[in-house]
Coordinates of C-alpha atoms and ligand atoms in Angstrom, one line a residue:
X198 CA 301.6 89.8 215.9
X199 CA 300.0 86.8 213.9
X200 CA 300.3 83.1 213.7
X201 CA 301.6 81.6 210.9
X202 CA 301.3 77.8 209.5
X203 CA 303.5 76.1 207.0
X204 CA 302.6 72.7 205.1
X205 CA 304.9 70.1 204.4
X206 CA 307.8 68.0 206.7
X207 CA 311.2 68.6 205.0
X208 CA 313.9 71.4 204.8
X209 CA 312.4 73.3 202.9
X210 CA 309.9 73.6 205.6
X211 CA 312.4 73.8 208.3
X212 CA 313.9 76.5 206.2
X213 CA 310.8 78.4 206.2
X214 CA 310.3 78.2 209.8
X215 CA 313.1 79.0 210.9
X216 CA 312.9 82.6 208.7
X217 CA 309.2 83.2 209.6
X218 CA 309.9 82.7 213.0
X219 CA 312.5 85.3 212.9
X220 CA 310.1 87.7 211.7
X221 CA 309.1 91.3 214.0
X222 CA 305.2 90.4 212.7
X223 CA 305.5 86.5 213.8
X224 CA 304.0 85.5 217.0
X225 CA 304.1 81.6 216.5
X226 CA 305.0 79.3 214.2
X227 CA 302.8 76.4 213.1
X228 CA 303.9 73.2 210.9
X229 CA 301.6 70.8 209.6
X230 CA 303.3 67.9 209.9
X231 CA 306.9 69.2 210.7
X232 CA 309.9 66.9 211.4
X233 CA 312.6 66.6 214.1
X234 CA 314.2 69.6 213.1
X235 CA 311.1 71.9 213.8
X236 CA 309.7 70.2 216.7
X237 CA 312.6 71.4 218.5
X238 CA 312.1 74.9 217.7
X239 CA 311.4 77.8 219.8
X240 CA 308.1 79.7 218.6
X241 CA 307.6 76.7 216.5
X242 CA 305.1 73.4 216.7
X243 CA 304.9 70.8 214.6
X244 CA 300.8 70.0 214.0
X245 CA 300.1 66.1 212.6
X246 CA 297.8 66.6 210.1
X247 CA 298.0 66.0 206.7
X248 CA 294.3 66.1 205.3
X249 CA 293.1 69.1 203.3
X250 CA 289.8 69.9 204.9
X251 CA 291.1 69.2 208.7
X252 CA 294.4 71.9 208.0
X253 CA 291.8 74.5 207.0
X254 CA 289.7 73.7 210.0
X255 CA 293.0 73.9 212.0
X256 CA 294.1 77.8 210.5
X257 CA 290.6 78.6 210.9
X258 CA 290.3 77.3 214.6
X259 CA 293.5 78.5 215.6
X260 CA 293.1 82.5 213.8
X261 CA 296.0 81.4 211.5
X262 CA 297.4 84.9 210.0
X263 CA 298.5 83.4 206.6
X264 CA 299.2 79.8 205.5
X265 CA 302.7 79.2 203.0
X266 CA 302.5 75.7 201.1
X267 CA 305.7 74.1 201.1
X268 CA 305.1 70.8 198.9
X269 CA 303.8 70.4 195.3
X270 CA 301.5 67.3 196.1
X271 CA 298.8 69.3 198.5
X272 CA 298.6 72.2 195.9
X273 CA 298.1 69.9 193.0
X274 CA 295.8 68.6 195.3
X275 CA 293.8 71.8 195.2
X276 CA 294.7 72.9 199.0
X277 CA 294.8 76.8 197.8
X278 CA 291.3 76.1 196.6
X279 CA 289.9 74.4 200.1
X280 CA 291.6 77.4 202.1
X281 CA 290.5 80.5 200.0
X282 CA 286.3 78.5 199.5
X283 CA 286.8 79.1 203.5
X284 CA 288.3 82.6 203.4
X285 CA 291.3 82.2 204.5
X286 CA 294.6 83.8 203.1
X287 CA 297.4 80.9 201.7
X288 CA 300.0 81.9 199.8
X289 CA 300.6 79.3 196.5
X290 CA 298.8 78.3 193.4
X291 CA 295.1 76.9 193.1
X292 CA 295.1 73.6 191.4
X293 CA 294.3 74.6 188.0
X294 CA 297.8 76.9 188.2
X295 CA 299.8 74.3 189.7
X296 CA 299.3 72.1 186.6
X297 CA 302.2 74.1 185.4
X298 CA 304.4 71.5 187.7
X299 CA 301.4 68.9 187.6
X300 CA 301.8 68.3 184.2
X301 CA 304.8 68.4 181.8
X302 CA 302.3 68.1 178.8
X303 CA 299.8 70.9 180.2
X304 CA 303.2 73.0 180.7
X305 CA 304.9 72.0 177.7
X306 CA 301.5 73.4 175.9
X307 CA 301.4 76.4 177.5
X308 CA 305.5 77.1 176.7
X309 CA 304.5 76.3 173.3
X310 CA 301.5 78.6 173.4
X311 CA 303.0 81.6 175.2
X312 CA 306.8 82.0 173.3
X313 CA 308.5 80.9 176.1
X314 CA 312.1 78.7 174.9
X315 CA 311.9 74.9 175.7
X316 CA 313.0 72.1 174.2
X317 CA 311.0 70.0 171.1
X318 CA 308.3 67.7 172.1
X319 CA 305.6 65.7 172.0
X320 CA 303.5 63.7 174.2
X321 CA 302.5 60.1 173.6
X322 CA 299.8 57.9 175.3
X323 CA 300.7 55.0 172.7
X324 CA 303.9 53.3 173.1
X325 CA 304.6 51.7 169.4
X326 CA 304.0 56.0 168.5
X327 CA 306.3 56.8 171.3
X328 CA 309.1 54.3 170.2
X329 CA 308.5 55.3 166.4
X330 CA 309.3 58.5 167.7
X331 CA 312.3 58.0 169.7
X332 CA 313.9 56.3 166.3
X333 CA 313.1 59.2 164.5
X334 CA 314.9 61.6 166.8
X335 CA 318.2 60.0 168.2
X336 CA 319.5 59.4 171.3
X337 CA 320.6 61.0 173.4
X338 CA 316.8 61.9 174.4
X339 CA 314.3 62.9 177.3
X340 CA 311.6 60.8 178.5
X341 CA 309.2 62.4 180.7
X342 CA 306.3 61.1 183.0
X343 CA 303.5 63.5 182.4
X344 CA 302.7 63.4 186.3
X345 CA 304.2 63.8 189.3
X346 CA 306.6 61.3 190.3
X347 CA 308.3 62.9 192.9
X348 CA 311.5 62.9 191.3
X349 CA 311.9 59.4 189.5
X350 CA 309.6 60.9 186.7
X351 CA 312.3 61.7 184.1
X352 CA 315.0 60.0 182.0
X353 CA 318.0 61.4 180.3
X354 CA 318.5 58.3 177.9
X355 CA 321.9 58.6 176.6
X356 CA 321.1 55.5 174.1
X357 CA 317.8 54.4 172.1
X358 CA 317.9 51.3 174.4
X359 CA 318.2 53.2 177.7
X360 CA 315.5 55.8 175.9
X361 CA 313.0 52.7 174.7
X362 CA 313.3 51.0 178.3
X363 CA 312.0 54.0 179.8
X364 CA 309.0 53.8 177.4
X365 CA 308.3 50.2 178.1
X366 CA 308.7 51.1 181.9
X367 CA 306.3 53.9 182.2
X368 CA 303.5 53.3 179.1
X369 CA 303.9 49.1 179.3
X370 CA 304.8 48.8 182.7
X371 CA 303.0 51.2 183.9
X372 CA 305.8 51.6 186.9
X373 CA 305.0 55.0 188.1
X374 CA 300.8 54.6 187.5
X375 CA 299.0 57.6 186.3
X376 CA 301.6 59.3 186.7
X377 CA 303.5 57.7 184.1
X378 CA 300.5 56.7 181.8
X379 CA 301.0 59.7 179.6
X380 CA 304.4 60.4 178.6
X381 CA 306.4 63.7 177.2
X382 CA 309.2 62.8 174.9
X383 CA 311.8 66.0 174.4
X384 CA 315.3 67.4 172.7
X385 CA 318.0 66.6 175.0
X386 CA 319.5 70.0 176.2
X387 CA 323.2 70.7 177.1
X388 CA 324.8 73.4 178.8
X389 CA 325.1 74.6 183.2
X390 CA 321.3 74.1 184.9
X391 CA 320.2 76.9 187.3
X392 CA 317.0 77.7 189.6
X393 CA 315.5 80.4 188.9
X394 CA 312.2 81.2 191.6
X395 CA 310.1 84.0 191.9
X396 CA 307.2 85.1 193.8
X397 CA 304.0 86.1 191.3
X398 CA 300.9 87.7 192.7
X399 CA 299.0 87.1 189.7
X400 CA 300.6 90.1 187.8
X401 CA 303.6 91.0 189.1
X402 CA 306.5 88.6 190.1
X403 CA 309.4 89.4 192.5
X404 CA 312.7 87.3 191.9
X405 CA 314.3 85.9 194.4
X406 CA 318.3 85.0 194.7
X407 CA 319.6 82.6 192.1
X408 CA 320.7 78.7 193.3
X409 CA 321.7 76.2 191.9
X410 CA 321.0 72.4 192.8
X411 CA 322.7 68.9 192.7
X412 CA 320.2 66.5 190.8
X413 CA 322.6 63.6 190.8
X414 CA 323.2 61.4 193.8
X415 CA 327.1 60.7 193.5
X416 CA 329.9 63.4 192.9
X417 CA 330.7 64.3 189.0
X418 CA 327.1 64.6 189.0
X419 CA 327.2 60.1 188.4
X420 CA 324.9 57.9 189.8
X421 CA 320.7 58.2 190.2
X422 CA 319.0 61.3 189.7
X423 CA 317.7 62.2 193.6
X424 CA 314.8 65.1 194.7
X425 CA 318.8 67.5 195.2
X426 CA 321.9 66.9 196.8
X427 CA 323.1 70.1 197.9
X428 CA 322.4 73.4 196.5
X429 CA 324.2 77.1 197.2
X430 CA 322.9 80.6 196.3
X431 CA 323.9 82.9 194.2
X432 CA 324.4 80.8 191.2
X433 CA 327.2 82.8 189.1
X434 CA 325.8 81.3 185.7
X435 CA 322.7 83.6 186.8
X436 CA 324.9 87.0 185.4
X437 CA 323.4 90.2 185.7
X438 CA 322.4 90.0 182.2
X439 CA 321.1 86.5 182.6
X440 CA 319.0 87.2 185.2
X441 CA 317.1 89.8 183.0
X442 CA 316.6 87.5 180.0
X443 CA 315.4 85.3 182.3
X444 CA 312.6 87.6 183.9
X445 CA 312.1 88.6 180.5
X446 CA 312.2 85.7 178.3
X447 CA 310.7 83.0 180.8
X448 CA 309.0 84.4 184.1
X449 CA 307.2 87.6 182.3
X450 CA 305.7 85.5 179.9
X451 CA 305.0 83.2 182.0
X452 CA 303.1 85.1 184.7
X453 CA 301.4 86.7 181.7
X454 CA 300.7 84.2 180.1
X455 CA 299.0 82.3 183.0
X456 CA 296.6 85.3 182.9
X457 CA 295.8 85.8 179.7
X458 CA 294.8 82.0 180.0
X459 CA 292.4 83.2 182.6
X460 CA 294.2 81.5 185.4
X461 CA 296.2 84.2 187.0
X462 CA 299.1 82.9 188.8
X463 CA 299.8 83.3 193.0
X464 CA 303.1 81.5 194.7
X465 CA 306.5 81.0 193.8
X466 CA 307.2 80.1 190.7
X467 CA 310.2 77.7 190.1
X468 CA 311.8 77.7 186.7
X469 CA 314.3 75.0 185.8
X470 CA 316.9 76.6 183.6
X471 CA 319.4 74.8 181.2
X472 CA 322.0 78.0 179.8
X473 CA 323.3 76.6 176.6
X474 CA 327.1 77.4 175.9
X475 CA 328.3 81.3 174.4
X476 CA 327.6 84.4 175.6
X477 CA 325.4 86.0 177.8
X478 CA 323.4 88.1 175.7
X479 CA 322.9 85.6 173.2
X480 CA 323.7 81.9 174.7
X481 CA 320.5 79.6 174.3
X482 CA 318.3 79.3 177.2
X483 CA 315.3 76.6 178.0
X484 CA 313.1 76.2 180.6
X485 CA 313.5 72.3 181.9
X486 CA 310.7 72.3 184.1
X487 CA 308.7 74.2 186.2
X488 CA 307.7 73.8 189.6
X489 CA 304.7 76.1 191.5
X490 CA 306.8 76.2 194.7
X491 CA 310.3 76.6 196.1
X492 CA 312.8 74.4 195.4
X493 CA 314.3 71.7 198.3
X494 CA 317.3 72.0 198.8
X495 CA 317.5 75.2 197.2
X496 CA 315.1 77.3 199.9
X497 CA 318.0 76.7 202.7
X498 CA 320.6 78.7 201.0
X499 CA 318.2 81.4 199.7
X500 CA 316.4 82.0 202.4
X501 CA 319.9 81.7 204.8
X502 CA 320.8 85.2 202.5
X503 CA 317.5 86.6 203.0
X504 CA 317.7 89.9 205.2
X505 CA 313.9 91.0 204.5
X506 CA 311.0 90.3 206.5
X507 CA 309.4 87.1 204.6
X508 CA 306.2 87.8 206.2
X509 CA 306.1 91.2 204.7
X510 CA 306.8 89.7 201.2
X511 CA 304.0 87.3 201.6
X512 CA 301.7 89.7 202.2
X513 CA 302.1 92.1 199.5
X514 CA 302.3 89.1 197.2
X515 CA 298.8 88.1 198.7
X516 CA 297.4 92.4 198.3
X517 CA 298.5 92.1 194.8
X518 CA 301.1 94.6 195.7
X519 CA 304.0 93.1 194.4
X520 CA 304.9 95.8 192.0
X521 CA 308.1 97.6 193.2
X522 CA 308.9 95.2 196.2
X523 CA 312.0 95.0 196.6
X524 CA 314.1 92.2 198.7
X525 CA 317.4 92.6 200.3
X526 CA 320.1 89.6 200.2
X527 CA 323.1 89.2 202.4
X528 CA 325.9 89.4 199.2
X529 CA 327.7 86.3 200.8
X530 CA 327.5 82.5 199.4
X531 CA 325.3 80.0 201.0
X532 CA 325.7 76.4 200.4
X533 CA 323.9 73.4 201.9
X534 CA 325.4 69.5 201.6
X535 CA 322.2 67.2 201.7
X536 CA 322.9 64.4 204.0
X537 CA 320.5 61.4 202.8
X538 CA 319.5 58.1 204.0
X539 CA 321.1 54.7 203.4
X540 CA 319.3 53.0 200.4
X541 CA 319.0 56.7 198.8
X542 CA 316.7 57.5 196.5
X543 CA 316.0 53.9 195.3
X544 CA 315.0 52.5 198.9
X545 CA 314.9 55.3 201.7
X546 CA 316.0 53.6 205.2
X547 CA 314.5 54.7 208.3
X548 CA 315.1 54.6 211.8
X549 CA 319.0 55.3 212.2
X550 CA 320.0 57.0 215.3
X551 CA 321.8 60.2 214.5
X552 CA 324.2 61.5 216.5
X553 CA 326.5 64.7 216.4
X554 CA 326.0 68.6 216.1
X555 CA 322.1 69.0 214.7
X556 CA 321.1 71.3 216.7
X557 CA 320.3 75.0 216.0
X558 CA 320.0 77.7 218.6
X559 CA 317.1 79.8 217.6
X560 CA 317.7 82.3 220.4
X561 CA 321.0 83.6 218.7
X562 CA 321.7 86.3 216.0
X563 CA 321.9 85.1 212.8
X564 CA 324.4 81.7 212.5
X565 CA 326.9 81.2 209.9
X566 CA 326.3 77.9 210.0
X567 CA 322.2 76.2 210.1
X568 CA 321.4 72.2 209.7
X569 CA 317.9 72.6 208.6
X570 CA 316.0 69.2 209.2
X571 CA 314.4 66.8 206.5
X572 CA 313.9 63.4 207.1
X573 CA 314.3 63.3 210.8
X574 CA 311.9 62.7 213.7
X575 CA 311.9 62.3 217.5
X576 CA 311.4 59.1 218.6
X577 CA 311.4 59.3 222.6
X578 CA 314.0 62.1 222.6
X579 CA 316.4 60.1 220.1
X580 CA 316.5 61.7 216.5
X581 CA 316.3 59.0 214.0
X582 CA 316.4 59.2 210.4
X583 CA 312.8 59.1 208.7
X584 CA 312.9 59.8 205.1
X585 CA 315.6 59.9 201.9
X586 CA 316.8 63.4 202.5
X587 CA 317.4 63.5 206.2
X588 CA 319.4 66.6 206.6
X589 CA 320.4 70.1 204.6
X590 CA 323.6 71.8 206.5
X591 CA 323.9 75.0 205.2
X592 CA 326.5 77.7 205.9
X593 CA 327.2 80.8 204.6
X594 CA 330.8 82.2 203.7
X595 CA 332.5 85.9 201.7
X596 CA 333.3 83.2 199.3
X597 CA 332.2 79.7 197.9
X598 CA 335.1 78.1 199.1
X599 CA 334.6 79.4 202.6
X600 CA 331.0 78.8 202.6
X601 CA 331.9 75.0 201.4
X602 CA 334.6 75.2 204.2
X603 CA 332.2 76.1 207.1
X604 CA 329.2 73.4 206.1
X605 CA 331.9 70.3 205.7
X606 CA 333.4 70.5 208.8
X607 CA 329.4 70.4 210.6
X608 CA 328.7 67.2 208.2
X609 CA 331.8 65.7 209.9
X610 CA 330.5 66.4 213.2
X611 CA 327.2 64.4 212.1
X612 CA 327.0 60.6 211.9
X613 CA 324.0 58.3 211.4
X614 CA 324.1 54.8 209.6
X615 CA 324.7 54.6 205.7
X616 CA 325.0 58.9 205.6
X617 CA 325.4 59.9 202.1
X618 CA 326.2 63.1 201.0
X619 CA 328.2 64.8 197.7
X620 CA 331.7 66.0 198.8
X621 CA 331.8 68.4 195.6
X622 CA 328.7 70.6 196.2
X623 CA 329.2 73.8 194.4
X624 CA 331.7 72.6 192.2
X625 CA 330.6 74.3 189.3
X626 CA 331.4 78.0 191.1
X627 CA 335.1 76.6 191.6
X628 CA 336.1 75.2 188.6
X629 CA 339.5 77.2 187.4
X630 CA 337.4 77.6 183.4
X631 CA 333.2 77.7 184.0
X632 CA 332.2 75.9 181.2
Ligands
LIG245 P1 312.9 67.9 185.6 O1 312.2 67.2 186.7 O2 312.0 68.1 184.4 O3 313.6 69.1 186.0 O4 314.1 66.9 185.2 C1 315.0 66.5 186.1 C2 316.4 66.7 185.6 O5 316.5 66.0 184.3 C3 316.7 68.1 185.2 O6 317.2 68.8 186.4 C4 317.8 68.0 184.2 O7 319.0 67.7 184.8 C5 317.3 66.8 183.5 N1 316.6 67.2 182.3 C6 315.2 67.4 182.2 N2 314.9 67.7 180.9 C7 316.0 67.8 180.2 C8 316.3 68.1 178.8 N3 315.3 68.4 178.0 N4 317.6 68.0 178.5 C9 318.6 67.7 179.3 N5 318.4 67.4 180.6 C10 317.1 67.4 181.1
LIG246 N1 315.5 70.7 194.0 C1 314.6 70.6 192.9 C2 313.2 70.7 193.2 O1 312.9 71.2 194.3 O2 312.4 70.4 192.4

């Protein structure tokens, strides 16, 4: 039996919890820092610490089996690098890989480099280049922070004003610092987005179960791009034949290509998929983005379908073994409604009392119906809100509509202060045409 620790404090932590926890080989669950939702977890304990060197001192005080990195920021950090200089087994890219999500210009390179399709770019330090640039190309247009930016990091400009604001913001501003102080400018791309994430063991790379999130705050996919909304799994744009032109045309090249560069690759790796309009076997496909870790909100859903032992996945990823793994998914649909904060994503607010069904019980078979935790912490036994995304109700169904069903009616049994949450999540997989 082995312990386990997970980094990071929002559902897709809880998510990961709650299936390592379920494992045969899991003895105890660790989560450094956790939220409200794990806290009150059997098998489970939330761990406050955040620095680099004092979580490797923890999983090397405590015997830690394995460590699974939830968040980009500590791997861009270089937390892979701190854990294996001390021995210790982490699953998730060094610092050097995870400039594939650190950078857009380092990944936009390496797409350029290795074959992989992406939209046109170029990257610009100057701003009187980058709005030279911008009237040479048209609107509509992408403007890119190079860092991270946790989400606020890219425009779609629909005009050259909206387009040459977002220059002045991020080169003459500089409103999102470093982050910001090098930007990638690229070819607007149309057509249905979808998640795409695998596990890579530095050769080999095991897909997971397609998703598909909910960038945009407000319903119709309006309002403020957010860190996901609400996100359900499978994604029906990922067809059969899809998914192997994306294995072949984006995540093999990829993974390869990340080796030939003499960096192989370890972790999940997200890709960020825009499927152009036609058919199948020939629609166009780019890569938007991609990310060296699961996706949030996505993980809930995918992992709610999983019916493999995680734990044994992680392992052969870490062996090198990945080859010929094989993982087994419940064929239902699971869907998760983000409930977010008032203020959402502009301002988060904290410190609403929520109230309602938020509970899981751990104890029982498998649920149809899980509210993994986000933004939440216990403040003398009352939950309060404590972050933008707060909660991820997820629920699984034979169908999209009855998966929808099942995690609506738990989000009307949940109230906190200035709740916001899409009312058309998966709308995409119900519309009468798919575009
Ligand atoms: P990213 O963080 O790069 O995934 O960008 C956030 C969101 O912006 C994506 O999920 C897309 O909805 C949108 N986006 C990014 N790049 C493009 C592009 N080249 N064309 C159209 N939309 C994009
Ligand atoms: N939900 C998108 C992401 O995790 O980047």
């Amino acid at each position: 039996m082995h312990k386990v620790l997970i980094i990071g404090s929002g559902g897709r932590e809880h998510a990961l919890a709650w299936t390592l926890s379920r494992s045969p080989k899991v003895s105890h669950v660790f989560v450094a820092p956790g939220n409200g939702g794990t806290a009150a977890m059997a098998r489970v304990t939330n761990v406050a610490l955040t620095e680099l060197e004092d979580l490797a001192e923890f999983a090397a005080r405590e015997l830690i089996y394995l460590t699974v990195v939830g968040p980009e920021a500590p791997l861009a950090a270089g937390i892979v690098d701190v854990f294996e200089s001390r021995g210790l087994r982490v699953f998730g890219p060094t610092k050097a890989c995870a400039q594939l999500e650190s950078s857009k210009d380092y990944a936009k390179a390496f797409m350029q480099r290795h074959g992989i399709p992406t939209a046109a770019y170029q990257t610009f330090t100057d701003a009187s280049l980058a709005h030279a640039y911008i009237d040479a190309q048209g609107a509509p247009i992408v403007i890119k922070a190079d860092g991270l930016a946790a989400g606020k990091g890219v425009v779609v400009a629909t005009s050259l004003e909206q387009a040459h604001q977002a220059v002045d913001s991020m080169l003459g501003d500089a409103s999102l610092g470093a982050a910001g102080a090098r930007v990638v400018i690229e070819q607007c791309l149309v057509g249905e987005e979808a998640s795409f994430i695998v596990m890579a063991d530095g050769l080999n790379s095991l897909p997971l179960a397609s998703s598909q999130d909910h960038k945009r705050l407000s319903d119709g996919d309006q309002g403020p791009n957010t860190g996901g909304m609400g996100a359900y799994s499978p994604a029906p744009v990922v067809s059969p034949v899809m998914h192997e032109r994306i294995m072949r045309e984006v995540i093999e090249p990829a993974i390869a290509g990340m080796r030939a560069d003499g960096l192989p690759y370890t972790g999940f790796l997200y890709a960020g998929v825009m499927i152009g309009p036609g058919e199948d076997a020939t629609r166009p496909i780019g890569v938007l983005e991609f990310n060296c870790r699961m996706g949030d909100p996505e993980t809930q859903p995918i992992l709610m379908r999983l019916q493999s032992d995680l734990l044994q996945a992680l392992d052969a990823a870490l062996d090198g073994q990945l080859d010929g793994h094989e993982l087994q998914w419940d064929a239902r649909t699971a869907l998760g409604v983000v409930m977010a904060s008032a203020g959402y994503p502009a301002s988060a607010r904290s410190g609403d009392a929520i109230s309602g069904s938020v509970n899981n019980d751990d104890t029982a078979g498998a649920a149809d119906v899980v509210v993994f935790h986000a933004g939440t912490a216990l403040d003398n036994g009352v939950l309060r809100t404590a972050g933008g995304r707060v909660l991820c109700v997820t629920a699984m169904g034979e169908s999209v509509e009855a998966a929808r069903t099942l995690a609506y009616e738990r989000v009307a049994q949940i109230t906190f202060d200035g709740a916001q949450y899409r009312r058309d999540i998966a709308w995409r997989a119900m519309a009468p045409v798919r575009s």
